[in-house]
CSV table of C-alpha atoms and ligand atoms in Angstrom, one decimal:
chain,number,residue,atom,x,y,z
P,1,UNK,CA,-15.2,-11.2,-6.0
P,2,UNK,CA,-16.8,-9.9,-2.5
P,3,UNK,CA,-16.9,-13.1,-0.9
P,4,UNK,CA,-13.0,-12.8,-1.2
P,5,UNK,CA,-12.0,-12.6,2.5
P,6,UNK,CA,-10.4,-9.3,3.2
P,7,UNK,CA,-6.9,-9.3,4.9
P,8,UNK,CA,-6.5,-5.4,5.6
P,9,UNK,CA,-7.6,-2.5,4.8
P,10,UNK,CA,-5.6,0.5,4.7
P,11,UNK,CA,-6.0,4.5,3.5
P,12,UNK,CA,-5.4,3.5,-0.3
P,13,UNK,CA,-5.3,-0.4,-0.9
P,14,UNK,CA,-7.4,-3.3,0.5
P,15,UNK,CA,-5.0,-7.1,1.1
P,16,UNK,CA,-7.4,-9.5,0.1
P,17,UNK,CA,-6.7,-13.7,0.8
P,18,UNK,CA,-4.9,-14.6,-2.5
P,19,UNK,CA,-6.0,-18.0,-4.7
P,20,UNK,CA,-2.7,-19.9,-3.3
P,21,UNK,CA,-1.3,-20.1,0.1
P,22,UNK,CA,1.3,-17.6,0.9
P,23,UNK,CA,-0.4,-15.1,-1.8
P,24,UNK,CA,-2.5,-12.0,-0.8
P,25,UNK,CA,-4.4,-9.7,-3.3
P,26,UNK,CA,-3.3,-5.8,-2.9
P,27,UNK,CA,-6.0,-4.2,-4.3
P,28,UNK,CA,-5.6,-0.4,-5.1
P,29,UNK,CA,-8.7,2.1,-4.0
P,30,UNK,CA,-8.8,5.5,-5.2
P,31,UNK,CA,-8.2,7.2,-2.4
P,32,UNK,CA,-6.2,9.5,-1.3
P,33,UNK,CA,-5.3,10.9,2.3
P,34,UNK,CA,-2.8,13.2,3.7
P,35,UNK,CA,-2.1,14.3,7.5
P,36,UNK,CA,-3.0,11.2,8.6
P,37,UNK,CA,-6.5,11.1,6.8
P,38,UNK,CA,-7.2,14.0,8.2
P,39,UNK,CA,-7.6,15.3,4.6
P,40,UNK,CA,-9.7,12.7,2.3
P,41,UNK,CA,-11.0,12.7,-1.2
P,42,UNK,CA,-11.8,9.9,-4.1
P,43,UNK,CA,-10.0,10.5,-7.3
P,44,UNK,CA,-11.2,8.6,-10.0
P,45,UNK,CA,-8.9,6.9,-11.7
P,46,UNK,CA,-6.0,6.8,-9.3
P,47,UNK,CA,-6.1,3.3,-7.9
P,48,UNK,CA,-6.0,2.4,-11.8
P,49,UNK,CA,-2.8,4.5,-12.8
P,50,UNK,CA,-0.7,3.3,-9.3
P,51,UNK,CA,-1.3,-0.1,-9.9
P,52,UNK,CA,0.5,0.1,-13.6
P,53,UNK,CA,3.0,2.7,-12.4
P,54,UNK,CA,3.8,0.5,-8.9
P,55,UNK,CA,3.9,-3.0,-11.6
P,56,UNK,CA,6.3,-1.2,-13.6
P,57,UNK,CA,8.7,-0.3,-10.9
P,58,UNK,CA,8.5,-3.3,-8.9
P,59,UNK,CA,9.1,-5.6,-11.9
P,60,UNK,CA,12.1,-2.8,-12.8
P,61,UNK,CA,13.3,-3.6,-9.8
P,62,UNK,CA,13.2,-7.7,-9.7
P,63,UNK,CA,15.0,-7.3,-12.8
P,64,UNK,CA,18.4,-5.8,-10.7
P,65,UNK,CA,17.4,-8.5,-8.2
P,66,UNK,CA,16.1,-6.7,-5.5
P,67,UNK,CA,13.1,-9.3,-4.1
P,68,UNK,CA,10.1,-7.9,-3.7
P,69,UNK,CA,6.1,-8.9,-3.4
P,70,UNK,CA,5.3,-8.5,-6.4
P,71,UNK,CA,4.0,-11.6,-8.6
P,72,UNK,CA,1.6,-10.4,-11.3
P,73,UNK,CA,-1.0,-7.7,-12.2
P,74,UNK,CA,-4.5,-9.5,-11.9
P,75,UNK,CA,-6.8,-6.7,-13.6
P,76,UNK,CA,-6.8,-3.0,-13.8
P,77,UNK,CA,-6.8,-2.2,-10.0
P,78,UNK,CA,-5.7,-5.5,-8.4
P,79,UNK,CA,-1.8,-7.6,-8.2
P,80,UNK,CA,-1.2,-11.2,-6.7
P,81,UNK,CA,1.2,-10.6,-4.3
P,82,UNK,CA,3.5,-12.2,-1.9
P,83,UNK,CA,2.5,-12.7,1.7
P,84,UNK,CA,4.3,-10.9,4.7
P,85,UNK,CA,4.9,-10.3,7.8
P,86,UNK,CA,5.1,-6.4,7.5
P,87,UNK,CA,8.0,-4.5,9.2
P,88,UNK,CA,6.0,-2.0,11.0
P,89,UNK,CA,8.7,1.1,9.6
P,90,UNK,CA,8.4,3.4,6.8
P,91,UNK,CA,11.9,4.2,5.2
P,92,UNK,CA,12.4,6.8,3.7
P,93,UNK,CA,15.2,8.3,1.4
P,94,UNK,CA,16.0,11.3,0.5
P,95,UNK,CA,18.1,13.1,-2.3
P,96,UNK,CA,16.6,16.6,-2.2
P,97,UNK,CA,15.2,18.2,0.8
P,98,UNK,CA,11.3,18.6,0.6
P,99,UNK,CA,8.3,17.8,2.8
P,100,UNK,CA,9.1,17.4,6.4
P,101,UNK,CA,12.5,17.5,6.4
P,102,UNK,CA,12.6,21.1,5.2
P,103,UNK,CA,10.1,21.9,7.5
P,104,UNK,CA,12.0,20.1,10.8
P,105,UNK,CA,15.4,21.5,10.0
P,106,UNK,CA,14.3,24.3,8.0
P,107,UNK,CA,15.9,23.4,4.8
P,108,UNK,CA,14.8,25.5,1.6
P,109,UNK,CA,12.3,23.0,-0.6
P,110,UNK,CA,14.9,21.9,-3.8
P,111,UNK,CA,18.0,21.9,-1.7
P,112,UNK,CA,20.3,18.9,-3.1
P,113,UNK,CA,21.2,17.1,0.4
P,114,UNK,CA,24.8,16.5,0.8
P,115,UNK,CA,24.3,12.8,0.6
P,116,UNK,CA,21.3,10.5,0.4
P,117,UNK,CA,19.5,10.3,3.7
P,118,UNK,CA,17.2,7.1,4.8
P,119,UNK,CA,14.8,7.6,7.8
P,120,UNK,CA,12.7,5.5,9.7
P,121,UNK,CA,9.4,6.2,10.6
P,122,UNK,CA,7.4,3.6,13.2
P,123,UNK,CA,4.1,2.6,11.3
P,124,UNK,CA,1.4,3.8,13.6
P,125,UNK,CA,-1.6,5.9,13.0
P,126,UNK,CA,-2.8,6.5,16.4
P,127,UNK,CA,1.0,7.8,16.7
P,128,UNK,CA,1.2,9.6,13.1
P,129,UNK,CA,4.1,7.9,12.1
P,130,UNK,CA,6.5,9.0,14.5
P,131,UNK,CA,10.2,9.5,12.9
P,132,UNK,CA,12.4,6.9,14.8
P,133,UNK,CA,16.0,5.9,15.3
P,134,UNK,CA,17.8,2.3,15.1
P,135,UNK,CA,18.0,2.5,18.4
P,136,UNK,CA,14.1,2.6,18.9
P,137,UNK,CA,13.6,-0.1,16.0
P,138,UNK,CA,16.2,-2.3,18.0
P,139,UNK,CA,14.8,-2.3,21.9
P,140,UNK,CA,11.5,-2.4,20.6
P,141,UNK,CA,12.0,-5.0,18.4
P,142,UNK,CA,10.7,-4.0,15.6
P,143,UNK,CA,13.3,-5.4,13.4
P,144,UNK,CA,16.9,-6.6,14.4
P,145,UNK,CA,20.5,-4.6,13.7
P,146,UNK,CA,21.2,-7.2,10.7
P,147,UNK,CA,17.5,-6.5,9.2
P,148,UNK,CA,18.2,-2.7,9.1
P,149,UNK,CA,21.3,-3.3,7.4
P,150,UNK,CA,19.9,-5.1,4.8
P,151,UNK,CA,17.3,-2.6,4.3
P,152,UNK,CA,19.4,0.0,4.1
P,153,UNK,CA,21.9,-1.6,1.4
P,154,UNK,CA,18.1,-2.5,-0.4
P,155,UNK,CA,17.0,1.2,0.1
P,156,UNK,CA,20.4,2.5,-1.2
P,157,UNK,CA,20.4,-0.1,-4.5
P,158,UNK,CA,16.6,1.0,-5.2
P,159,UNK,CA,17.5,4.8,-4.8
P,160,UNK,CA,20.3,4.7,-7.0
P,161,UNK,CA,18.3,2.6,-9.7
P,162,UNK,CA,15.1,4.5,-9.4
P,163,UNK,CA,16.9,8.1,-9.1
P,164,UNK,CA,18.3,7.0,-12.8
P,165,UNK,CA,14.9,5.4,-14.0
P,166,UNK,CA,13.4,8.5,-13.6
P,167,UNK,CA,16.1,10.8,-14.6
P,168,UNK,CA,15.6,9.1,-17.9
P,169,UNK,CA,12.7,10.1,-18.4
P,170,UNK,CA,13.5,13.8,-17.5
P,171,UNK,CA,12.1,13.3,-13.9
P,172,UNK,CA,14.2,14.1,-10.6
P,173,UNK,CA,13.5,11.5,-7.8
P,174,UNK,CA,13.2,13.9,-4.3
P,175,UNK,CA,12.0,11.4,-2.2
P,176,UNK,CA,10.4,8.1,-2.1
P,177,UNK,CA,8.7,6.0,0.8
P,178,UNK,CA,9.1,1.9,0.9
P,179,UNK,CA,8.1,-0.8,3.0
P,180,UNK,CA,9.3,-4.2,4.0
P,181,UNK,CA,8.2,-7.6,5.3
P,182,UNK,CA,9.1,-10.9,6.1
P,183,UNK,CA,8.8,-13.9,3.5
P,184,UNK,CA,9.0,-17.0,5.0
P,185,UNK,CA,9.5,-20.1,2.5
P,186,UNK,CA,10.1,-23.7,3.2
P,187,UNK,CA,11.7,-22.3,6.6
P,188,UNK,CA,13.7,-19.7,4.8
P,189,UNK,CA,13.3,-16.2,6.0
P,190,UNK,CA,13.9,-13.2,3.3
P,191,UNK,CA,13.3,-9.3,3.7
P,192,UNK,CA,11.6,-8.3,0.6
P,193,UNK,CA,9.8,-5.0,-0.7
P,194,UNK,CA,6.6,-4.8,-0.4
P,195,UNK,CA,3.6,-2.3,-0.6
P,196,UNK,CA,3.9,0.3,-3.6
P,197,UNK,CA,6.0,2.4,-5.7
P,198,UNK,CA,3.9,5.1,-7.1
P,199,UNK,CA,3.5,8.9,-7.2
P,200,UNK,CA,1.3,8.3,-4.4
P,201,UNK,CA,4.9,7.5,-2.0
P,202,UNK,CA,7.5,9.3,-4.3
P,203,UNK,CA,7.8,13.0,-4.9
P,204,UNK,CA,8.6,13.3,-8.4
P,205,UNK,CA,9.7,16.5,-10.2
P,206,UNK,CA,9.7,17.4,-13.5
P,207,UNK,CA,13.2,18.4,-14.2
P,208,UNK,CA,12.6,21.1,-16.3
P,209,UNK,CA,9.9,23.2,-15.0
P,210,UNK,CA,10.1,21.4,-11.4
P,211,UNK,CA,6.5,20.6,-11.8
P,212,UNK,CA,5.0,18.1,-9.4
P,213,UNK,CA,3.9,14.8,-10.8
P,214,UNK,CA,3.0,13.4,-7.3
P,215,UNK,CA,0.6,13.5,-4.4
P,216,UNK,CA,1.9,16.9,-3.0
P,217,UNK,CA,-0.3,18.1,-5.5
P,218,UNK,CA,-3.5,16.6,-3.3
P,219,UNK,CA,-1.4,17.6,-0.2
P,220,UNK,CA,-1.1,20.8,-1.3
P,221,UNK,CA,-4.5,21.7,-3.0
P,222,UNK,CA,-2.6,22.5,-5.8
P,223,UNK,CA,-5.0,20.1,-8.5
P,224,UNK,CA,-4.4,18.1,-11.6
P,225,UNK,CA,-3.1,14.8,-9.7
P,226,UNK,CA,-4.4,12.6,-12.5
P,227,UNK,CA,-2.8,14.5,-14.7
P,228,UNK,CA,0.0,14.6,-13.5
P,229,UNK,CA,-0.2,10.4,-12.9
P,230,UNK,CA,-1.0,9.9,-16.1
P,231,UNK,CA,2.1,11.8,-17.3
P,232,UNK,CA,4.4,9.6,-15.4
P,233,UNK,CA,3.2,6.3,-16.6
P,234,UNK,CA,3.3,8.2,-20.6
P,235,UNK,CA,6.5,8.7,-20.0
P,236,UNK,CA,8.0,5.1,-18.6
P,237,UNK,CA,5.7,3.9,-21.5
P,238,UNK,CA,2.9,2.2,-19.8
P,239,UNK,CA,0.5,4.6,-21.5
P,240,UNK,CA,-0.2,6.0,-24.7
P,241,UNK,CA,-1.3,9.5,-25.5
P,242,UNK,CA,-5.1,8.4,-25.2
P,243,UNK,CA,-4.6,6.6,-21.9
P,244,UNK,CA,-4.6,3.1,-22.9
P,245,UNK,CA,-2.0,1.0,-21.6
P,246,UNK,CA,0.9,0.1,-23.9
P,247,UNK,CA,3.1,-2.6,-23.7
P,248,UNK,CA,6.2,-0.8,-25.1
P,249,UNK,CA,9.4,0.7,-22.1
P,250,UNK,CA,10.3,4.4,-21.6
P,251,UNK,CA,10.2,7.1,-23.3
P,252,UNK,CA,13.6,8.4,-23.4
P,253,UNK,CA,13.8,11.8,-22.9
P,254,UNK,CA,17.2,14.5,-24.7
P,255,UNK,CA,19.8,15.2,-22.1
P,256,UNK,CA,21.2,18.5,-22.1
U,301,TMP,P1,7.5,13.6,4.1
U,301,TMP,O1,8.4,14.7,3.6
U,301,TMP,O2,6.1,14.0,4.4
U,301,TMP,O3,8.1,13.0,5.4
U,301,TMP,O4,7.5,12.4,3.0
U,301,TMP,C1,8.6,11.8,2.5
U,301,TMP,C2,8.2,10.8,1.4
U,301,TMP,O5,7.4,9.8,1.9
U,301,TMP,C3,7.4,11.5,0.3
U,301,TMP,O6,7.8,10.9,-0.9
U,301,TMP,C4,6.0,11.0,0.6
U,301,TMP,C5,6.2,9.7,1.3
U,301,TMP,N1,5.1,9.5,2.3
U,301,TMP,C6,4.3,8.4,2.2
U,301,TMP,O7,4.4,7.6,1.2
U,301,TMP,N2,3.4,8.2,3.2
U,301,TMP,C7,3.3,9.0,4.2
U,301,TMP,O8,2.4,8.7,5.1
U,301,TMP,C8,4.2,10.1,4.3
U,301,TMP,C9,4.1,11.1,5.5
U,301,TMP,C10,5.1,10.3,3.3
């Protein structure tokens, strides 16, 4: 398994070479970081539950027809993947201010935006993600006006699908972060998602008691993220009360 030539390695998942050509594996650590790594702990267990939860969603998500990486799960903390070329942008979308976006325009954390907004952040450490506009993405390159465009119909389809996923399971979808890249097949070229979907790049909410089931409880200090992991993937069904995975779909939850 270490001979396996690795690709990349970022704050939470390693790429390695995949066993066909145009595959990679997307291994998932159990680290976490926030502020730019400035903040960095192990949590045990973490790499395991993101790699079900991000399956689930991604496979969710090929079923509405939105392409993405994803080819199978290989083991508890690895998926065969498609390769990329990754578009160096983090987009975001957001239905609920939280995070950054209350802090730069000093929005109250919970406040329903007026509409879903999509941001663009350039994918740069050194930089620490600086927020960006089209206009930056365009002149430098980074991906053309008709790329954008599909990404933002792509963002808009998964935010709509994902915002009722969740809801479903009596869990508000605030925010969520994706990534794209460039497939190229038998000199075809397709934008697909890529990276993860997890409550490592969402902030989830319980609906109820507005309890976070996501990584703003490493952010924030506030402890119990496996916990609170574990709780998503019990209820879309990929795990069972004692933490084995199940095979079985969501749990629905009562409306009111
Ligand atoms: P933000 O409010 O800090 O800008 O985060 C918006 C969303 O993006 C939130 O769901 C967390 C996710 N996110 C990442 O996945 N990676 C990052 O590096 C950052 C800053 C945010």
């Amino acid at each position: 398994m270490n001979r396996r030539r690795k690709i990349y390695e970022g704050k939470a998942k390693i790429l390695y070479e995949g066993p066909e050509p145009s595959t990679l594996i997307q291994h998932f650590k159990d680290d976490a970081t926030a502020f730019n790594a400035q903040k960095h702990e192990q949590i045990e267990g973490k790499g395991v539950l993101n790699n079900r939860i991000s399956e689930y969603v991604f496979t969710r998500l090929a079923e509405i027809g939105i392409p993405t990486h994803f080819v199978r799960r290989l083991n508890m903390r690895e998926q065969l993947v498609r390769e990329v070329e990754i578009i160096p942008l983090e987009v975001v979308v957001r239905n609920v201010a939280a995070g950054s976006i209350s802090k730069r325009l000093g929005l109250e954390e919970g406040t329903a935006l007026p509409r879903s907004i999509i941001e663009f952040y350039y994918k740069n450490d050194k930089l620490g993600d600086p927020l960006v506009t089209e206009e930056h993405i365009t002149a430098f390159n980074w991906a053309n006006p008709q790329e954008i465009d599909e990404i933002m119909a792509l963002v808009l389809r998964i935010n709509d699908f994902l915002s009722g996923l969740f809801l479903g399971i009596g869990i508000r979808l605030v925010d969520f972060k994706v990534e794209f890249g460039r497939h190229f097949e038998n000199d075809m070229m397709r934008i697909i998602l890529a990276d993860e979907i997890s409550p490592d790049s969402c902030r989830l909410w319980d609906v109820e008691t507005q309890n976070r089931l996501d990584k703003d409880r490493f952010r924030r200090d506030m402890g119990g993220l496996i916990e609170a992991y574990q709780e998503v993937a019990r209820r879309l069904g990929i795990l069972v009360e004692n933490g084995h995975p199940k095979a079985s779909g969501p749990v629905l939850v009562s409306s009111k």
